[in-house]
Amino acid sequence: MSDYDSENVFAKILRDEIPSLRVYEDDEFIAFRDIDPSAPTHVVLIPRGEAPTGLDQLTESDTTMLGKLTIAATKIARELGLETDGYRLVLNNGPDAGQTVFHLHMHILGGGRLGPVA
Ligand code: AMP
């Protein structure tokens, strides 16, 4: 990806240059606890490697990756015990959504009653 910054915080987490509390990993994705949680359980799920910077960069070629990302999120939610009471998956894109890290990521939020989406 042309404007991918390999010094972004998630790239550093992937390279183990900064620590993270990993809760899941497979060949394509890792998930770790958010450092500034917005819910009792807040995990960030990211693709390995040079990911799209955000939703804006997605193309048809990302269809399978996005599907797998979503399925991995459901697996993680189940493993974290969120399935019964529910959870929310969030992808922030751009300044109005408050995106701060430009490596595609999905937030998994749960563990307590969440506020309204908007
Ligand atoms: P976003 O606002 O959608 O770009 O989400 C980026 C998320 O990454 C925020 O919820 C941050 O709290 C989280 N974050 C930033 N740095 C770290 C870190 N070193 N370890 C874990 N989560 C982080």
PDB file of N, CA and C in Angstrom, residues 32 65 71 83 107 117:
ATOM      1  N   PHE A  32      -5.356  -8.047  20.319  1.00  0.00           N
ATOM      2  CA  PHE A  32      -4.740  -7.687  21.607  1.00  0.00           C
ATOM      3  C   PHE A  32      -5.662  -6.717  22.328  1.00  0.00           C
ATOM      4  N   MET A  65     -10.290 -11.333   2.848  1.00  0.00           N
ATOM      5  CA  MET A  65      -9.634 -10.906   4.093  1.00  0.00           C
ATOM      6  C   MET A  65     -10.658 -10.319   5.061  1.00  0.00           C
ATOM      7  N   ILE A  71     -15.038 -13.151  10.768  1.00  0.00           N
ATOM      8  CA  ILE A  71     -15.212 -14.477  11.386  1.00  0.00           C
ATOM      9  C   ILE A  71     -14.252 -14.637  12.564  1.00  0.00           C
ATOM     10  N   GLU A  83     -20.360 -13.947  23.893  1.00  0.00           N
ATOM     11  CA  GLU A  83     -21.420 -14.387  22.976  1.00  0.00           C
ATOM     12  C   GLU A  83     -22.823 -14.255  23.575  1.00  0.00           C
ATOM     13  N   HIS A 107     -12.479  -3.138  16.136  1.00  0.00           N
ATOM     14  CA  HIS A 107     -12.628  -3.133  17.594  1.00  0.00           C
ATOM     15  C   HIS A 107     -13.690  -4.171  17.977  1.00  0.00           C
ATOM     16  N   VAL A 117     -24.992   3.579  19.567  1.00  0.00           N
ATOM     17  CA  VAL A 117     -23.970   3.719  18.518  1.00  0.00           C
ATOM     18  C   VAL A 117     -23.838   5.180  18.102  1.00  0.00           C
TER      19      VAL A 117
END
